[in-house]
GROMACS .gro file of C-alpha atoms in nm:
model
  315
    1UNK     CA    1  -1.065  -1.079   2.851
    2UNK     CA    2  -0.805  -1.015   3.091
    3UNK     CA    3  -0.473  -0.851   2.992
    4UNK     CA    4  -0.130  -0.918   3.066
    5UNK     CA    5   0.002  -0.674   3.280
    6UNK     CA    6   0.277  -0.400   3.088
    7UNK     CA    7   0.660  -0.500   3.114
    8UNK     CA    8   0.890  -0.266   3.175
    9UNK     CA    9   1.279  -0.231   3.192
   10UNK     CA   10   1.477  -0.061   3.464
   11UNK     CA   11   1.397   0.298   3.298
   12UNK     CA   12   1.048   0.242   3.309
   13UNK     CA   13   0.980   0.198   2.959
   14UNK     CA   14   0.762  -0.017   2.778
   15UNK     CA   15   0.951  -0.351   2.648
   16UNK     CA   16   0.648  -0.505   2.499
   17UNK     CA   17   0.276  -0.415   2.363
   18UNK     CA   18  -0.052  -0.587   2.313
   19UNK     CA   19  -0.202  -0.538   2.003
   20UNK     CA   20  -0.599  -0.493   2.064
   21UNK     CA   21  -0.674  -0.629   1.706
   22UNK     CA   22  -1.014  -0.512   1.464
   23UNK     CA   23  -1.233  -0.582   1.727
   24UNK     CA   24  -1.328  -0.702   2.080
   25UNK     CA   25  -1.663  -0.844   2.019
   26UNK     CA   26  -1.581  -1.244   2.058
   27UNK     CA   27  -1.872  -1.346   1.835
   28UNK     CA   28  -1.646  -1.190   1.559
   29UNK     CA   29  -1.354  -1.292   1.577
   30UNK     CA   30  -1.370  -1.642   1.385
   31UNK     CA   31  -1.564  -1.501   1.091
   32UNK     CA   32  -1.321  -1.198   1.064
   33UNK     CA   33  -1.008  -1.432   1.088
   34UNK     CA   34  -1.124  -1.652   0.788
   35UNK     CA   35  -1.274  -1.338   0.619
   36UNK     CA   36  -0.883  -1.232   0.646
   37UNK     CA   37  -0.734  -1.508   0.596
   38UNK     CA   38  -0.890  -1.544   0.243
   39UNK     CA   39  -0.838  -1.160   0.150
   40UNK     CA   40  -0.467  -1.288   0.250
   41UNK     CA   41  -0.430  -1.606   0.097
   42UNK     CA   42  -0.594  -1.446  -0.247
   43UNK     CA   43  -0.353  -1.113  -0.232
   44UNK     CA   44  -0.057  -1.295  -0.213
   45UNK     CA   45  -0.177  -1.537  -0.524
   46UNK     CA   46  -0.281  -1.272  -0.728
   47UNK     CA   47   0.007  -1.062  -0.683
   48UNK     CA   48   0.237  -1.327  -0.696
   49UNK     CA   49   0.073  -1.457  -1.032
   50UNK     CA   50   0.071  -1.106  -1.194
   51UNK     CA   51   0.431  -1.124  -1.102
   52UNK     CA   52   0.512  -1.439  -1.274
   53UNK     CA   53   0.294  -1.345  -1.592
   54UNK     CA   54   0.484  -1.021  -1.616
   55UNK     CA   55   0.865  -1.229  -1.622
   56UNK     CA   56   0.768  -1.498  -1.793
   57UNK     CA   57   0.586  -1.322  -2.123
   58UNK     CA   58   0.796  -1.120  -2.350
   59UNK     CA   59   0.536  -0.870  -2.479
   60UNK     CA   60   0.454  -0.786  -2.122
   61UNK     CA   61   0.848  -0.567  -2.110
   62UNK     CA   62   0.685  -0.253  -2.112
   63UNK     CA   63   0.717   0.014  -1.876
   64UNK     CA   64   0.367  -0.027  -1.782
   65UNK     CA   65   0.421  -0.356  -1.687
   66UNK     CA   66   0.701  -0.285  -1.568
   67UNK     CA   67   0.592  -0.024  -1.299
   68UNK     CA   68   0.246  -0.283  -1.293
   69UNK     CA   69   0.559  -0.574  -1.150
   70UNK     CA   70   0.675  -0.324  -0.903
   71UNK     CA   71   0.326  -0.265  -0.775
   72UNK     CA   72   0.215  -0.585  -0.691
   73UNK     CA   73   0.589  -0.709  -0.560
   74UNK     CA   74   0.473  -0.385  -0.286
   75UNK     CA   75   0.164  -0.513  -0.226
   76UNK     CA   76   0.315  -0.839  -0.221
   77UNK     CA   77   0.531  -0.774   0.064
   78UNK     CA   78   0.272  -0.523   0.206
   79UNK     CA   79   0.038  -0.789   0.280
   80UNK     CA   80   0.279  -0.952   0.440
   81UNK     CA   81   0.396  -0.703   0.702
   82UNK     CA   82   0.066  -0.635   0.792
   83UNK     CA   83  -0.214  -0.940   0.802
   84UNK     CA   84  -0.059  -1.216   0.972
   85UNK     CA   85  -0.008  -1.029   1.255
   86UNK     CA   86  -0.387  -0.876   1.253
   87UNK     CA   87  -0.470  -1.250   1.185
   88UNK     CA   88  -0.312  -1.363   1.568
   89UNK     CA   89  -0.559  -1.086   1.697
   90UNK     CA   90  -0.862  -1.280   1.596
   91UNK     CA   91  -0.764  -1.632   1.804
   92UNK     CA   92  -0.524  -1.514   2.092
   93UNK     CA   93  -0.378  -1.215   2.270
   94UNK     CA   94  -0.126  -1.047   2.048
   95UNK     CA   95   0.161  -0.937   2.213
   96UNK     CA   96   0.445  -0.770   2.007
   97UNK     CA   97   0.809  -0.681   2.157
   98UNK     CA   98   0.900  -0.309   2.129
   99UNK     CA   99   1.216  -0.454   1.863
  100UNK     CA  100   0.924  -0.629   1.620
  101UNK     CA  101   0.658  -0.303   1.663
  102UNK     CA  102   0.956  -0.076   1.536
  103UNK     CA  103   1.004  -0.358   1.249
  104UNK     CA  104   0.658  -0.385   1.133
  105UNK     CA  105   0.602   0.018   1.190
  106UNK     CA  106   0.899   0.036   0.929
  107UNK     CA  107   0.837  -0.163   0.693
  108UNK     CA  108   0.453  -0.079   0.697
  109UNK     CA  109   0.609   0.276   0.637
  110UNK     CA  110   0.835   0.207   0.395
  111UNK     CA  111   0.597  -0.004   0.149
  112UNK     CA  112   0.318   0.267   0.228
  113UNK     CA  113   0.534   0.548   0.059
  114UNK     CA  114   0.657   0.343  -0.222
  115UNK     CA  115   0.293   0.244  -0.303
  116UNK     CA  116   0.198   0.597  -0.328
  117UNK     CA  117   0.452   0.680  -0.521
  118UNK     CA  118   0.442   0.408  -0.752
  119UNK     CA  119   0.140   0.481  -0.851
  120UNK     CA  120   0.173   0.863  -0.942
  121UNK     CA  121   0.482   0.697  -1.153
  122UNK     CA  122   0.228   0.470  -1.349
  123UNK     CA  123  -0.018   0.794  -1.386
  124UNK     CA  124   0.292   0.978  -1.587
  125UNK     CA  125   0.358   0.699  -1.764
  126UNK     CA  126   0.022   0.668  -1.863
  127UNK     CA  127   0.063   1.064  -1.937
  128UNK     CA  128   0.311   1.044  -2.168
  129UNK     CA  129   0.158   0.721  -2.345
  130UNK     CA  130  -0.163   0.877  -2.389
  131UNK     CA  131  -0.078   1.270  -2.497
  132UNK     CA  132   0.285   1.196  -2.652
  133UNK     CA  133   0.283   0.841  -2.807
  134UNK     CA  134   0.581   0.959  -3.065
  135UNK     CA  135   0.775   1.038  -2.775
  136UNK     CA  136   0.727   0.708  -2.557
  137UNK     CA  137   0.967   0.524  -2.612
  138UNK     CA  138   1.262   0.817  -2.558
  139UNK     CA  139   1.099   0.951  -2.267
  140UNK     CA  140   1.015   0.612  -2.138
  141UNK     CA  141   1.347   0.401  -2.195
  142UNK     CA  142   1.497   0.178  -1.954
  143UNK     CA  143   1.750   0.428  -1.786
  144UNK     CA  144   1.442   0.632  -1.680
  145UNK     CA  145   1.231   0.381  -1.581
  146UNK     CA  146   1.493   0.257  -1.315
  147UNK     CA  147   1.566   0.558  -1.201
  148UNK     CA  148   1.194   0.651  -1.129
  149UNK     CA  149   1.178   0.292  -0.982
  150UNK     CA  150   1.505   0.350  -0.773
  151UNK     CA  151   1.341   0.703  -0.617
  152UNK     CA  152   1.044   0.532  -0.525
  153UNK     CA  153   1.278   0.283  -0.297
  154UNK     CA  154   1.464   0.581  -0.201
  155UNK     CA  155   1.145   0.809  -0.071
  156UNK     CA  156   1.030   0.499   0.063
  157UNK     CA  157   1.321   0.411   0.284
  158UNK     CA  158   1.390   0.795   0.389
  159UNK     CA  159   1.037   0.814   0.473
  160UNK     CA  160   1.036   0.521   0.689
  161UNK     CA  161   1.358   0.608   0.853
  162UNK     CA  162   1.266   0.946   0.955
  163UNK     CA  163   0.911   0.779   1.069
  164UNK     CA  164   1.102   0.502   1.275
  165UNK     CA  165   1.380   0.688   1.440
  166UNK     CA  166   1.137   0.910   1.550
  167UNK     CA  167   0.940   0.671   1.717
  168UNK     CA  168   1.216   0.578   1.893
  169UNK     CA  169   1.326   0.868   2.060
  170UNK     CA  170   0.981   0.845   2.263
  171UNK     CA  171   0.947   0.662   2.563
  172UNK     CA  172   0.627   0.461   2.659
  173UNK     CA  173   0.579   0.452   3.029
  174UNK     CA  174   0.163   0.501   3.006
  175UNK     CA  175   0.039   0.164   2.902
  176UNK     CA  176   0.131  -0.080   2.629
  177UNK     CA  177  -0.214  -0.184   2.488
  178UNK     CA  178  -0.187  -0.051   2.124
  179UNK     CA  179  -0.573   0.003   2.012
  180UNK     CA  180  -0.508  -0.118   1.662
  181UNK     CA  181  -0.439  -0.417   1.474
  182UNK     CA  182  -0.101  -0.325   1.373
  183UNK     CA  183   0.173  -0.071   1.523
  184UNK     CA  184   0.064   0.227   1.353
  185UNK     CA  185   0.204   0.576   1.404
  186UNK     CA  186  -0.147   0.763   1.575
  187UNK     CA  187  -0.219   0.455   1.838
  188UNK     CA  188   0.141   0.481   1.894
  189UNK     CA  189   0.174   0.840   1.985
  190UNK     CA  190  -0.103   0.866   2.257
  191UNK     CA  191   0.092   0.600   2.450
  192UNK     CA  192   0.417   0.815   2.484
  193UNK     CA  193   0.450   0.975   2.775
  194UNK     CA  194   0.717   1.210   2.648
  195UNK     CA  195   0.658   1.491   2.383
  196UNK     CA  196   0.522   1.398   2.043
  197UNK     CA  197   0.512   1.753   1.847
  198UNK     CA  198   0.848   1.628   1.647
  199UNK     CA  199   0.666   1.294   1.562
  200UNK     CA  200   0.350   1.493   1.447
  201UNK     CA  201   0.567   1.756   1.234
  202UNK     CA  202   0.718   1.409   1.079
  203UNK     CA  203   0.401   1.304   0.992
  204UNK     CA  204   0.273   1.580   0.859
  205UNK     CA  205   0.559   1.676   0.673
  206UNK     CA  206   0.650   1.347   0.525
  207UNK     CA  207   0.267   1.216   0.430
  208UNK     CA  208   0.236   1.534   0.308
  209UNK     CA  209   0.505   1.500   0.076
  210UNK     CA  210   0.404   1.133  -0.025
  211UNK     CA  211   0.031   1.196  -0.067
  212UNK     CA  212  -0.028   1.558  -0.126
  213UNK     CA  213   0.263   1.566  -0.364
  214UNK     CA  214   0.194   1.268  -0.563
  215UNK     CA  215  -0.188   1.311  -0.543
  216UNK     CA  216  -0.118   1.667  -0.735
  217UNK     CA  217   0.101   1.546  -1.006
  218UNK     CA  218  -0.175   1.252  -1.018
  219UNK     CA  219  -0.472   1.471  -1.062
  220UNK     CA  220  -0.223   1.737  -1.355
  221UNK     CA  221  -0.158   1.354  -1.510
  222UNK     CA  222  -0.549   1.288  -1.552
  223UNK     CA  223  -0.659   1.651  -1.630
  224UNK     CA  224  -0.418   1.666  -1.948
  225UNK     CA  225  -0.530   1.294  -2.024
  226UNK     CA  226  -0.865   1.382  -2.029
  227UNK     CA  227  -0.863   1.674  -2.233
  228UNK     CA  228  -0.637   1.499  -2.515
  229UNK     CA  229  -0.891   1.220  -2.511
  230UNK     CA  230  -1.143   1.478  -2.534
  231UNK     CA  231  -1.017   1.552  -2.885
  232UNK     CA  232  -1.008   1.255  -3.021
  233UNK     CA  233  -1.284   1.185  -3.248
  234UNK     CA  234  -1.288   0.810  -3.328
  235UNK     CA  235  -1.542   0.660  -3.031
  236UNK     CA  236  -1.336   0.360  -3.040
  237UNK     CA  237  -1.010   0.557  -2.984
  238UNK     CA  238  -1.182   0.739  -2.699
  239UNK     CA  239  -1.323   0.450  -2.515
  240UNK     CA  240  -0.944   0.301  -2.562
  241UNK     CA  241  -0.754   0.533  -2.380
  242UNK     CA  242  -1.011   0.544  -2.078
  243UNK     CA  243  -0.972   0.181  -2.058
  244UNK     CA  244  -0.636   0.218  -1.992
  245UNK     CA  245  -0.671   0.462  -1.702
  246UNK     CA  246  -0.999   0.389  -1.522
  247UNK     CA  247  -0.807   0.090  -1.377
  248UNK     CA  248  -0.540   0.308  -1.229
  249UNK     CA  249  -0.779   0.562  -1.135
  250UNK     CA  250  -0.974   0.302  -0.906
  251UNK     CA  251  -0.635   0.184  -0.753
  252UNK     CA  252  -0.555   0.548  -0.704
  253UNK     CA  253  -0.857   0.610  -0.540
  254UNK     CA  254  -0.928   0.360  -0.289
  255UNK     CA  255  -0.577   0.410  -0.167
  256UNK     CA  256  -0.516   0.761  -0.193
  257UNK     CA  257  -0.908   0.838  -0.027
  258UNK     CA  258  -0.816   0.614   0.264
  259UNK     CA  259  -0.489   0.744   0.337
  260UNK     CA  260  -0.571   1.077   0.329
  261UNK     CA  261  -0.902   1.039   0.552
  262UNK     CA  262  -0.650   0.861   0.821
  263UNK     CA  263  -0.350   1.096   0.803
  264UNK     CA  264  -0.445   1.439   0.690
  265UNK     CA  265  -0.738   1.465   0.935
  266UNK     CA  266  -0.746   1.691   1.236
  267UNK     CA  267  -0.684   1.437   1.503
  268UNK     CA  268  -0.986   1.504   1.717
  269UNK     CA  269  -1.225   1.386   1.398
  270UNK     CA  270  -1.281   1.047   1.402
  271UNK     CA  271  -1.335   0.737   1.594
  272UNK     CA  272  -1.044   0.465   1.696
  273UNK     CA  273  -1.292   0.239   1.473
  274UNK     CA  274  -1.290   0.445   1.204
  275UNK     CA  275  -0.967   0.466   1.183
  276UNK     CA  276  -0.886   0.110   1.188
  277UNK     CA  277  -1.119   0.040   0.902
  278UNK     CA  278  -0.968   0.308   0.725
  279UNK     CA  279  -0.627   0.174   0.752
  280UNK     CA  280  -0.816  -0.215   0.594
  281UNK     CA  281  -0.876  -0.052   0.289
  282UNK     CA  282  -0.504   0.067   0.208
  283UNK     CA  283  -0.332  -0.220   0.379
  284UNK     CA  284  -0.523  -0.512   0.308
  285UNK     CA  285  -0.809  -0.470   0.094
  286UNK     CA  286  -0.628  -0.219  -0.172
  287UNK     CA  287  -0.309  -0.519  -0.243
  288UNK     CA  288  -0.627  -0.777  -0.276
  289UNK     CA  289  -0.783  -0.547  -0.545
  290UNK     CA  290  -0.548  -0.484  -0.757
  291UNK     CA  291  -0.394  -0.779  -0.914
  292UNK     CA  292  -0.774  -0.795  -1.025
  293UNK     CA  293  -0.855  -0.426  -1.121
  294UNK     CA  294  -0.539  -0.444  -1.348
  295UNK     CA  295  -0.624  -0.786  -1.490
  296UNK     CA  296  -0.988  -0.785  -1.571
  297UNK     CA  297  -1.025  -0.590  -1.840
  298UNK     CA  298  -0.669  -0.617  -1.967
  299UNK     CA  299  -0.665  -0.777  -2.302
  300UNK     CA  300  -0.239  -0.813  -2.262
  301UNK     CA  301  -0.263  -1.005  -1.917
  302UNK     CA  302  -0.556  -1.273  -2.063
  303UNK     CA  303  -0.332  -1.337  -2.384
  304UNK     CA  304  -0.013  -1.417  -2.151
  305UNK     CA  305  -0.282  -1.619  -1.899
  306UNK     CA  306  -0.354  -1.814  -2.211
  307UNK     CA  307  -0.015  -1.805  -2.335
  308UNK     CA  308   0.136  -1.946  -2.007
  309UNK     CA  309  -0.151  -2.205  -1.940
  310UNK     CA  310  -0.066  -2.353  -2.308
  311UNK     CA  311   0.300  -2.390  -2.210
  312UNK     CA  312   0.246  -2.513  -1.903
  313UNK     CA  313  -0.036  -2.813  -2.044
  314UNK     CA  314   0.216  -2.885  -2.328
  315UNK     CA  315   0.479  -2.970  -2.068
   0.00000   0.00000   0.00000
């Protein structure tokens, strides 16, 4: 396949990149866009329904649910930042101006950090549910509930910012073919032909902050969890309150694992492929999963799916 040559403005600076996709072997690239397009099409639906179960039914105002609406609104729009674009990679060349890399590499950001801190939100909650239920409702009311919501927004869009404007400051004069199916921040640095040790202290410093952080009060959460389940003795109360955490600790998981393995890794370790498949599981496979590892084997969300599919036949 033969590339389009770079274009540059009057400083020499990149204007535009190509966007290399997944992969370059051709005999892929049809199965892998309707493999995508169906993780895409079924991400958005399940998110989008979990959102519309979670307004419409009544019982579902709790803050679990509440947090569980925030999550999949993220993943929601997360999806959509990321997969179309990877999606134009499969059929044609993808190029991307400098203005819409700097969007996406924002937003991808910005939903990235609230995602991860979402989550460790819903692991306290689950905390305080599980090891002080007389307390829930005072340490869980509305007022703190926003606010927690309203500092995940806030981390997210300070993280972003500081992620963006640094990326700006560089200037790409050594090619514009972006190995990677999105513009990410490590396919984005070796292009720069200017100094990148502020970018890499950002990046360090600020997933640090949003997945070491986070993971830590995560893993406190689940340790004190575990050892006031531990003590209960009814086997039904037991198998209760893991019920309500192994779905968050699978969520938790696949997107914390996969973050970490791309970002906190020496950056020598690794292949470019590697990498990129890394990056599927927290930006595209992760929002497909979890409408369904939340719903599954969640008594609350199959009495309002029965609730709202009544309503909706008597009409």
């Amino acid at each position: 396949m033969t590339w389009r040559r770079m274009t540059f403005s009057n400083d020499s600076s990149v204007k535009e990149f190509i966007l290399l996709g997944l992969t370059q072997q051709p005999e892929l690239q049809l199965p892998l866009f309707f493999l995508f397009l169906g993780i895409y099409v079924v991400s958005m639906v399940g998110n989008l329904g979990l959102i519309v179960l979670i307004v419409l039914n009544p019982h579902l105002h709790t803050p679990m649910y509440y947090f569980l609406f925030n999550l999949s609104f993220i993943d929601f729009c997360y999806s959509s930042v990321i997969t179309p674009k990877m999606l134009v990679s499969f059929v044609k060349q993808n190029v991307i101006s400098h203005a819409e890399c700097m969007t996406q590499l924002f937003f991808f950001a910005f939903f990235v950090i609230d995602e991860c801190c979402i989550l460790t939100a819903m692991a306290y909650d689950r905390y305080v549910a599980i090891c002080k239920p007389l307390l829930y409702k005072v340490t869980m009311s509305h007022q703190v509930c926003f606010m927690m919501t309203t500092s995940v927004y806030t981390m997210g869009f300070v993280g972003a910012m500081a992620h963006t404007l640094c990326m700006l400051r560089l200037t790409f004069c050594d090619g514009n073919i972006i190995n990677h199916y999105m513009c990410d921040i490590p396919p984005l640095l070796k292009l720069s032909c200017t100094s990148t040790a502020i970018n890499e202290l950002v990046v360090f410093i600020v997933v640090g902050v949003n997945v070491i952080g986070p993971s830590i009060v995560i893993f406190t959460s689940y340790t004190l969890i575990i050892s006031n389940i531990s003590h209960i003795r009814s086997t039904e109360g037991r198998s209760k309150a893991f019920s309500t955490c192994s779905s968050h600790i699978i969520a938790v998981s696949i997107f914390f694992g996969a973050s970490a393995f791309m970002y906190l890794k020496p950056s020598p370790i690794g292949s470019v492929g590697e990498d990129k498949v890394s990056t599927v599981f927290y930006t595209i496979v992760g929002p497909m999963l979890n409408p369904f590892i939340y719903s599954l084997r969640n008594k609350d969300v199959h009495i309002a799916v029965n609730k709202t599919f009544k309503k909706s036949v008597l009409i």
